[in-house]
């Protein structure tokens, strides 16, 4: 079958473009694919914390300004970026005077292991418009991160897996880095 010249040119152009795509596409994929060794290393370093992946909820006791109150805390943890990042989203709610449950707190964080610097990094936001970027440490199935100093106040948070597979978290503050005062404590169970 012979195509009229007016149709042949677009068909030939499409065929040439298709062949070019087939030639270039594998190279483009290789250029964009993450380093297998780097990704494997990052996943291996985060592996002790994969127990966090899932939906969690439970009570959180917060002390602030001389007052102590209890929240219902919910945490959602996902592995992302080929398993090289843990994304954590937290939401706290309380009952108001009319016994209606209202969200009073939101936060989000990313924990990753950077194979270039060979360090864990914690990036977080508590919804205030400020971003915290700090080094984190992982010890077994727990990890610790600190927030930037605010004046003379230092803050640190520790998440630990309990023997019952619960999420136990403690937040603390210190003015001297030696004596720490608990500001938050929560024990969450997987839903």
Coordinates of N, CA and C in Angstrom, one line a residue:
X1 N 0.9 -1.2 0.0 CA 0.0 0.0 0.0 C 0.9 1.2 0.0
X2 N 0.6 2.2 -0.8 CA 1.4 3.4 -1.0 C 0.6 4.5 -0.4
X3 N 1.2 5.3 0.5 CA 0.6 6.5 1.1 C 0.8 7.7 0.2
X4 N -0.2 8.6 0.1 CA 0.0 9.8 -0.6 C 1.1 10.6 0.1
X5 N 1.8 11.4 -0.6 CA 3.0 12.2 -0.1 C 2.5 13.1 1.1
X6 N 1.3 13.6 1.1 CA 0.9 14.5 2.2 C 0.8 13.7 3.5
X7 N 0.5 12.4 3.5 CA 0.4 11.5 4.7 C 1.8 10.9 5.0
X8 N 2.6 10.6 4.0 CA 3.9 9.9 4.2 C 4.8 10.7 5.1
X9 N 4.9 12.0 4.9 CA 5.9 12.8 5.7 C 5.5 12.7 7.2
X10 N 4.3 13.0 7.6 CA 4.0 12.9 9.0 C 4.2 11.5 9.6
X11 N 4.0 10.4 8.8 CA 4.2 9.1 9.3 C 5.7 8.8 9.5
X12 N 6.5 9.3 8.5 CA 7.9 9.1 8.6 C 8.5 9.9 9.8
X13 N 8.0 11.1 10.0 CA 8.4 11.9 11.1 C 8.1 11.2 12.4
X14 N 6.9 10.7 12.5 CA 6.5 10.0 13.8 C 7.3 8.8 14.0
X15 N 7.7 8.0 12.9 CA 8.5 6.9 13.1 C 9.9 7.2 13.5
X16 N 10.5 8.3 12.9 CA 11.8 8.8 13.3 C 11.8 9.2 14.8
X17 N 10.8 10.0 15.1 CA 10.7 10.5 16.5 C 10.6 9.3 17.5
X18 N 9.8 8.3 17.1 CA 9.7 7.1 17.9 C 11.0 6.3 18.1
X19 N 11.7 6.2 17.0 CA 13.0 5.5 17.1 C 14.0 6.3 17.9
X20 N 13.9 7.6 17.8 CA 14.8 8.4 18.6 C 14.5 8.3 20.1
X21 N 13.2 8.2 20.4 CA 12.8 8.0 21.8 C 13.3 6.7 22.3
X22 N 13.1 5.6 21.5 CA 13.6 4.3 21.9 C 15.1 4.3 22.2
X23 N 15.8 5.1 21.4 CA 17.3 5.1 21.6 C 17.7 5.9 22.8
X24 N 17.0 7.0 23.1 CA 17.3 7.9 24.2 C 16.7 7.5 25.5
X25 N 15.5 6.9 25.5 CA 14.8 6.6 26.7 C 15.6 5.7 27.7
X26 N 16.3 4.6 27.3 CA 17.0 3.9 28.3 C 18.2 4.7 28.9
X27 N 18.8 5.6 28.1 CA 19.9 6.4 28.7 C 19.3 7.4 29.7
X28 N 18.1 7.9 29.4 CA 17.4 8.9 30.3 C 17.1 8.2 31.6
X29 N 16.6 6.9 31.5 CA 16.2 6.2 32.7 C 17.5 5.9 33.6
X30 N 18.6 5.5 32.9 CA 19.8 5.3 33.7 C 20.3 6.6 34.3
X31 N 20.1 7.7 33.7 CA 20.6 9.0 34.2 C 19.8 9.4 35.5
X32 N 18.5 9.0 35.5 CA 17.6 9.4 36.6 C 17.5 8.3 37.7
X33 N 17.9 7.1 37.4 CA 17.8 6.1 38.4 C 18.7 6.4 39.6
X34 N 18.2 6.2 40.8 CA 19.1 6.4 42.0 C 20.2 5.4 42.1
X35 N 21.3 5.8 42.6 CA 22.4 5.0 42.8 C 22.0 3.8 43.6
X36 N 22.1 2.6 43.1 CA 21.7 1.4 43.8 C 22.4 1.2 45.1
X37 N 23.7 1.4 45.0 CA 24.6 1.2 46.2 C 24.2 2.3 47.3
X38 N 24.0 3.5 46.9 CA 23.6 4.6 47.8 C 22.2 4.3 48.4
X39 N 21.3 3.9 47.6 CA 19.9 3.7 48.1 C 19.9 2.4 49.0
X40 N 20.7 1.4 48.7 CA 20.8 0.2 49.5 C 21.4 0.6 50.9
X41 N 22.4 1.5 50.9 CA 23.0 1.9 52.1 C 22.1 2.7 53.0
X42 N 21.3 3.6 52.4 CA 20.4 4.4 53.1 C 19.3 3.5 53.7
X43 N 18.7 2.6 52.9 CA 17.7 1.7 53.4 C 18.2 0.9 54.5
X44 N 19.4 0.4 54.4 CA 20.0 -0.5 55.5 C 20.1 0.3 56.8
X45 N 20.5 1.6 56.7 CA 20.7 2.4 57.9 C 19.4 2.7 58.5
X46 N 18.3 2.9 57.7 CA 17.0 3.2 58.2 C 16.2 1.9 58.7
X47 N 16.7 0.7 58.2 CA 16.0 -0.5 58.5 C 15.6 -0.7 60.0
X48 N 16.4 -0.4 61.0 CA 16.0 -0.6 62.4 C 14.7 0.2 62.8
X49 N 14.4 1.2 62.0 CA 13.3 2.1 62.3 C 12.0 1.8 61.5
X50 N 12.1 0.8 60.6 CA 10.9 0.5 59.8 C 9.7 0.1 60.6
X51 N 9.9 -0.3 61.9 CA 8.8 -0.6 62.8 C 7.8 0.6 62.9
X52 N 8.3 1.8 62.7 CA 7.5 3.0 62.8 C 6.5 3.1 61.7
X53 N 6.7 2.5 60.5 CA 5.7 2.6 59.4 C 4.4 2.1 59.8
X54 N 3.4 3.0 59.6 CA 2.0 2.7 59.9 C 1.2 3.8 60.6
X55 N 0.1 3.5 61.1 CA -0.8 4.5 61.8 C -0.7 4.2 63.3
X56 N -0.5 5.3 64.1 CA -0.4 5.2 65.5 C -1.3 6.2 66.2
X57 N -1.7 5.8 67.4 CA -2.5 6.8 68.2 C -2.3 6.4 69.7
X58 N -2.6 7.4 70.6 CA -2.5 7.2 72.0 C -2.4 8.6 72.7
X59 N -2.3 8.5 74.0 CA -2.3 9.7 74.8 C -0.9 10.4 74.8
X60 N -0.9 11.7 74.9 CA 0.4 12.5 75.0 C 0.2 13.5 76.1
X61 N 1.1 13.5 77.1 CA 1.0 14.4 78.2 C 2.0 15.5 77.9
X62 N 1.5 16.8 77.9 CA 2.4 17.9 77.6 C 2.4 18.9 78.8
X63 N 3.6 19.4 79.1 CA 3.8 20.4 80.1 C 4.4 21.6 79.5
X64 N 3.7 22.7 79.6 CA 4.1 24.0 79.0 C 3.6 25.1 79.8
X65 N 4.4 26.1 80.1 CA 4.0 27.3 80.9 C 3.5 26.9 82.2
X66 N 4.0 25.9 82.9 CA 3.5 25.5 84.2 C 2.2 24.7 84.2
X67 N 1.7 24.5 83.1 CA 0.4 23.7 82.9 C 0.7 22.3 82.3
X68 N -0.1 21.3 82.7 CA 0.0 20.0 82.1 C -1.3 19.6 81.6
X69 N -1.3 19.1 80.4 CA -2.6 18.7 79.8 C -2.3 17.5 78.9
X70 N -3.4 16.8 78.6 CA -3.3 15.5 77.8 C -4.0 15.7 76.4
X71 N -3.3 15.2 75.4 CA -3.8 15.2 74.0 C -4.0 13.8 73.6
X72 N -4.8 13.7 72.5 CA -4.8 12.4 71.8 C -3.9 12.6 70.6
X73 N -2.9 11.9 70.5 CA -1.9 12.0 69.5 C -2.0 11.0 68.4
X74 N -2.0 11.4 67.2 CA -2.0 10.4 66.0 C -0.8 10.7 65.2
X75 N -0.1 9.6 64.8 CA 1.1 9.7 64.0 C 0.9 8.8 62.8
X76 N 1.3 9.3 61.6 CA 1.3 8.5 60.4 C 2.7 8.5 59.9
X77 N 3.2 7.3 59.6 CA 4.6 7.1 59.2 C 4.6 6.3 57.9
X78 N 5.3 6.9 56.9 CA 5.4 6.2 55.6 C 6.9 6.2 55.2
X79 N 7.3 5.1 54.5 CA 8.6 5.0 53.8 C 8.4 5.7 52.5
X80 N 9.3 6.5 52.0 CA 9.2 7.2 50.8 C 10.6 7.2 50.1
X81 N 10.6 7.7 48.8 CA 11.8 7.9 48.1 C 12.6 6.6 48.0
X82 N 12.0 5.5 47.5 CA 12.6 4.2 47.5 C 13.1 3.6 48.8
X83 N 12.3 4.0 49.9 CA 12.6 3.5 51.2 C 13.8 4.2 51.9
X84 N 14.3 5.3 51.3 CA 15.4 6.0 51.9 C 15.0 7.2 52.8
X85 N 13.7 7.4 53.0 CA 13.2 8.4 53.8 C 12.0 7.9 54.6
X86 N 11.9 8.3 55.9 CA 10.7 8.1 56.7 C 10.0 9.4 56.8
X87 N 8.8 9.5 56.4 CA 7.9 10.7 56.5 C 7.0 10.5 57.7
X88 N 7.0 11.4 58.6 CA 6.2 11.3 59.8 C 5.3 12.5 59.9
X89 N 4.0 12.3 60.1 CA 3.0 13.3 60.2 C 2.3 13.1 61.5
X90 N 2.3 14.2 62.4 CA 1.7 14.1 63.7 C 0.6 15.1 63.9
X91 N -0.5 14.6 64.6 CA -1.7 15.5 64.8 C -2.1 15.2 66.2
X92 N -2.3 16.3 67.0 CA -2.8 16.2 68.3 C -4.2 16.9 68.5
X93 N -5.0 16.3 69.3 CA -6.4 16.8 69.5 C -6.7 16.8 70.9
X94 N -7.6 17.7 71.3 CA -8.2 17.7 72.7 C -9.7 18.0 72.6
X95 N -10.3 17.6 73.7 CA -11.8 18.0 73.8 C -11.8 19.4 74.4
X96 N -12.7 20.2 73.8 CA -12.9 21.6 74.3 C -13.9 21.6 75.4
X97 N -14.3 22.7 75.8 CA -15.3 22.8 77.0 C -16.6 22.2 76.7
X98 N -17.0 22.1 75.4 CA -18.2 21.4 75.0 C -18.1 20.0 74.7
X99 N -16.9 19.4 75.0 CA -16.6 18.0 74.8 C -16.4 17.6 73.3
X100 N -16.2 18.6 72.5 CA -15.9 18.4 71.0 C -14.4 18.2 70.8
X101 N -14.0 17.1 70.2 CA -12.6 16.9 69.9 C -12.1 17.8 68.8
X102 N -11.1 18.6 69.1 CA -10.6 19.6 68.1 C -9.1 19.4 67.9
X103 N -8.6 19.5 66.7 CA -7.2 19.4 66.4 C -6.5 20.6 66.9
X104 N -5.4 20.5 67.7 CA -4.7 21.6 68.3 C -3.3 21.6 67.9
X105 N -2.8 20.6 67.2 CA -1.4 20.5 66.9 C -1.2 19.7 65.6
X106 N -0.3 20.2 64.8 CA 0.2 19.5 63.6 C 1.7 19.6 63.5
X107 N 2.3 18.6 63.1 CA 3.7 18.6 62.8 C 4.1 17.6 61.7
X108 N 5.2 17.8 61.0 CA 5.6 16.9 60.0 C 7.1 16.8 60.1
X109 N 7.7 15.6 59.8 CA 9.1 15.5 59.8 C 9.6 14.4 58.8
X110 N 10.8 14.5 58.4 CA 11.5 13.6 57.5 C 12.8 13.1 58.1
X111 N 12.9 11.8 58.2 CA 14.2 11.3 58.7 C 14.9 10.6 57.5
X112 N 16.1 10.9 57.3 CA 16.8 10.3 56.2 C 18.3 10.0 56.5
X113 N 18.9 9.1 55.8 CA 20.3 8.9 56.0 C 21.0 9.4 54.7
X114 N 21.9 10.3 54.8 CA 22.6 10.9 53.6 C 23.9 10.1 53.5
X115 N 24.0 9.4 52.4 CA 25.2 8.6 52.2 C 26.4 9.5 51.9
X116 N 26.2 10.7 51.4 CA 27.3 11.6 51.1 C 27.9 12.1 52.4
X117 N 27.1 12.5 53.4 CA 27.7 13.0 54.7 C 27.8 11.9 55.7
X118 N 27.2 10.7 55.4 CA 27.2 9.6 56.3 C 26.6 10.0 57.7
X119 N 25.4 10.7 57.6 CA 24.7 11.2 58.8 C 23.2 11.0 58.6
X120 N 22.5 10.9 59.7 CA 21.1 10.9 59.7 C 20.7 12.4 59.8
X121 N 19.7 12.8 59.1 CA 19.2 14.2 59.2 C 17.7 14.2 59.5
X122 N 17.2 15.1 60.3 CA 15.8 15.2 60.7 C 15.4 16.6 60.2
X123 N 14.4 16.7 59.4 CA 13.8 17.9 58.9 C 12.4 18.0 59.4
X124 N 12.0 19.1 60.1 CA 10.7 19.1 60.7 C 10.1 20.5 60.8
X125 N 8.8 20.5 60.9 CA 8.0 21.7 61.1 C 6.9 21.4 62.0
X126 N 6.7 22.3 62.9 CA 5.6 22.2 63.9 C 4.4 23.1 63.5
X127 N 4.4 23.6 62.2 CA 3.3 24.4 61.7 C 3.4 25.8 62.1
X128 N 4.6 26.3 62.5 CA 4.8 27.7 62.9 C 5.4 28.5 61.8
X129 N 5.7 27.9 60.7 CA 6.4 28.6 59.6 C 7.9 28.5 59.7
X130 N 8.4 27.9 60.8 CA 9.9 27.7 60.9 C 10.2 26.2 60.6
X131 N 11.3 26.0 60.0 CA 11.8 24.7 59.6 C 13.0 24.3 60.5
X132 N 13.0 23.1 61.0 CA 14.1 22.6 61.8 C 14.9 21.6 61.0
X133 N 16.1 21.8 60.8 CA 17.0 20.8 60.1 C 18.1 20.5 61.1
X134 N 18.2 19.3 61.5 CA 19.2 18.9 62.5 C 19.7 17.5 62.3
X135 N 20.9 17.2 62.8 CA 21.4 15.9 62.8 C 20.6 15.0 63.8
X136 N 20.4 13.8 63.4 CA 19.7 12.9 64.3 C 20.6 11.7 64.5
X137 N 20.4 11.0 65.6 CA 21.2 9.8 65.9 C 20.2 8.6 66.0
X138 N 20.6 7.5 65.5 CA 19.8 6.2 65.6 C 20.7 5.2 66.4
X139 N 20.0 4.6 67.4 CA 20.6 3.6 68.2 C 19.6 2.5 68.4
X140 N 19.9 1.4 67.6 CA 19.0 0.3 67.6 C 17.7 0.7 67.0
X141 N 16.6 0.5 67.8 CA 15.2 0.8 67.3 C 14.7 2.2 67.8
X142 N 15.6 3.0 68.2 CA 15.2 4.4 68.7 C 16.0 5.4 68.0
X143 N 15.5 6.7 68.0 CA 16.3 7.8 67.4 C 16.0 9.0 68.2
X144 N 17.0 9.9 68.2 CA 17.0 11.2 68.9 C 17.3 12.3 67.9
X145 N 16.5 13.4 68.1 CA 16.8 14.6 67.3 C 16.7 15.8 68.3
X146 N 17.4 16.8 67.9 CA 17.4 18.1 68.8 C 16.9 19.2 67.9
X147 N 16.3 20.2 68.6 CA 15.8 21.4 67.9 C 16.9 22.4 68.1
X148 N 16.9 23.4 67.2 CA 17.9 24.5 67.3 C 17.6 25.2 68.7
X149 N 18.7 25.7 69.3 CA 18.6 26.4 70.6 C 17.7 27.6 70.4
X150 N 16.8 27.9 71.3 CA 16.0 29.1 71.4 C 16.4 29.9 72.6
X151 N 17.3 30.9 72.3 CA 17.8 31.6 73.4 C 18.8 30.7 74.2
X152 N 18.5 30.4 75.4 CA 19.3 29.5 76.2 C 18.6 28.1 76.4
X153 N 17.6 27.8 75.7 CA 16.8 26.6 75.8 C 17.2 25.6 74.7
X154 N 17.5 24.4 75.1 CA 17.8 23.3 74.2 C 16.6 22.3 74.3
X155 N 16.3 21.7 73.1 CA 15.2 20.7 73.1 C 15.7 19.5 72.4
X156 N 15.3 18.3 73.0 CA 15.6 17.0 72.3 C 14.4 16.1 72.5
X157 N 14.3 15.2 71.5 CA 13.2 14.3 71.5 C 13.7 12.9 71.2
X158 N 13.2 11.9 71.9 CA 13.6 10.5 71.7 C 12.4 9.6 71.4
X159 N 12.4 8.9 70.4 CA 11.4 7.9 70.1 C 12.0 6.5 70.2
X160 N 11.4 5.7 71.0 CA 11.9 4.3 71.3 C 10.8 3.3 71.1
X161 N 11.1 2.1 70.6 CA 10.2 1.0 70.5 C 10.2 0.3 71.8
X162 N 9.1 0.1 72.4 CA 9.0 -0.6 73.7 C 9.0 -2.2 73.4
X163 N 9.2 -3.0 74.4 CA 9.2 -4.4 74.3 C 7.8 -4.9 73.8
X164 N 6.7 -4.1 74.0 CA 5.4 -4.4 73.6 C 5.1 -3.8 72.2
X165 N 6.1 -3.4 71.5 CA 6.0 -2.8 70.2 C 5.2 -1.5 70.2
X166 N 5.2 -0.7 71.3 CA 4.6 0.6 71.3 C 5.6 1.6 70.9
X167 N 5.1 2.8 70.6 CA 5.9 4.0 70.3 C 6.0 4.8 71.5
X168 N 7.1 4.9 72.1 CA 7.3 5.7 73.3 C 8.2 6.9 73.0
X169 N 7.6 8.1 73.2 CA 8.4 9.3 72.9 C 8.4 10.3 74.1
X170 N 9.6 10.8 74.3 CA 9.8 11.8 75.3 C 10.5 13.0 74.7
X171 N 9.9 14.2 75.0 CA 10.5 15.5 74.7 C 11.0 16.2 75.9
X172 N 12.2 16.8 75.8 CA 12.8 17.4 77.0 C 13.4 18.7 76.6
X173 N 13.6 19.6 77.7 CA 14.3 20.9 77.5 C 15.3 21.0 78.6
X174 N 16.4 21.8 78.2 CA 17.4 22.1 79.2 C 18.0 23.5 78.9
X175 N 18.5 24.1 80.0 CA 19.1 25.4 79.8 C 20.6 25.3 79.9
X176 N 21.1 24.1 80.4 CA 22.5 23.9 80.5 C 23.1 22.7 79.8
X177 N 22.2 21.9 79.2 CA 22.6 20.6 78.5 C 22.9 19.5 79.4
X178 N 22.8 19.7 80.7 CA 23.0 18.6 81.7 C 21.8 18.2 82.4
X179 N 21.0 19.1 82.9 CA 19.7 18.8 83.5 C 18.6 19.0 82.5
X180 N 17.8 17.9 82.3 CA 16.7 18.0 81.3 C 15.4 17.8 82.0
X181 N 14.4 18.6 81.6 CA 13.0 18.6 82.1 C 12.1 18.1 81.0
X182 N 11.3 17.1 81.4 CA 10.3 16.5 80.4 C 9.2 17.5 80.1
X183 N 9.0 17.7 78.8 CA 7.9 18.5 78.3 C 6.8 17.8 77.6
X184 N 7.1 16.6 77.1 CA 6.1 15.8 76.5 C 6.5 14.3 76.7
X185 N 5.4 13.5 76.8 CA 5.6 12.1 77.0 C 4.4 11.4 76.3
X186 N 4.6 10.5 75.4 CA 3.5 9.8 74.8 C 3.8 8.3 74.5
X187 N 2.8 7.6 74.6 CA 2.9 6.1 74.3 C 1.8 5.8 73.3
X188 N 2.2 5.4 72.1 CA 1.2 5.2 71.0 C 1.2 3.7 70.7
X189 N 0.1 3.2 70.2 CA 0.0 1.9 69.7 C -0.4 1.9 68.3
X190 N 0.0 0.9 67.5 CA -0.3 0.8 66.1 C -1.8 0.4 65.9
X191 N -2.4 1.1 65.0 CA -3.9 0.9 64.7 C -4.0 -0.2 63.6

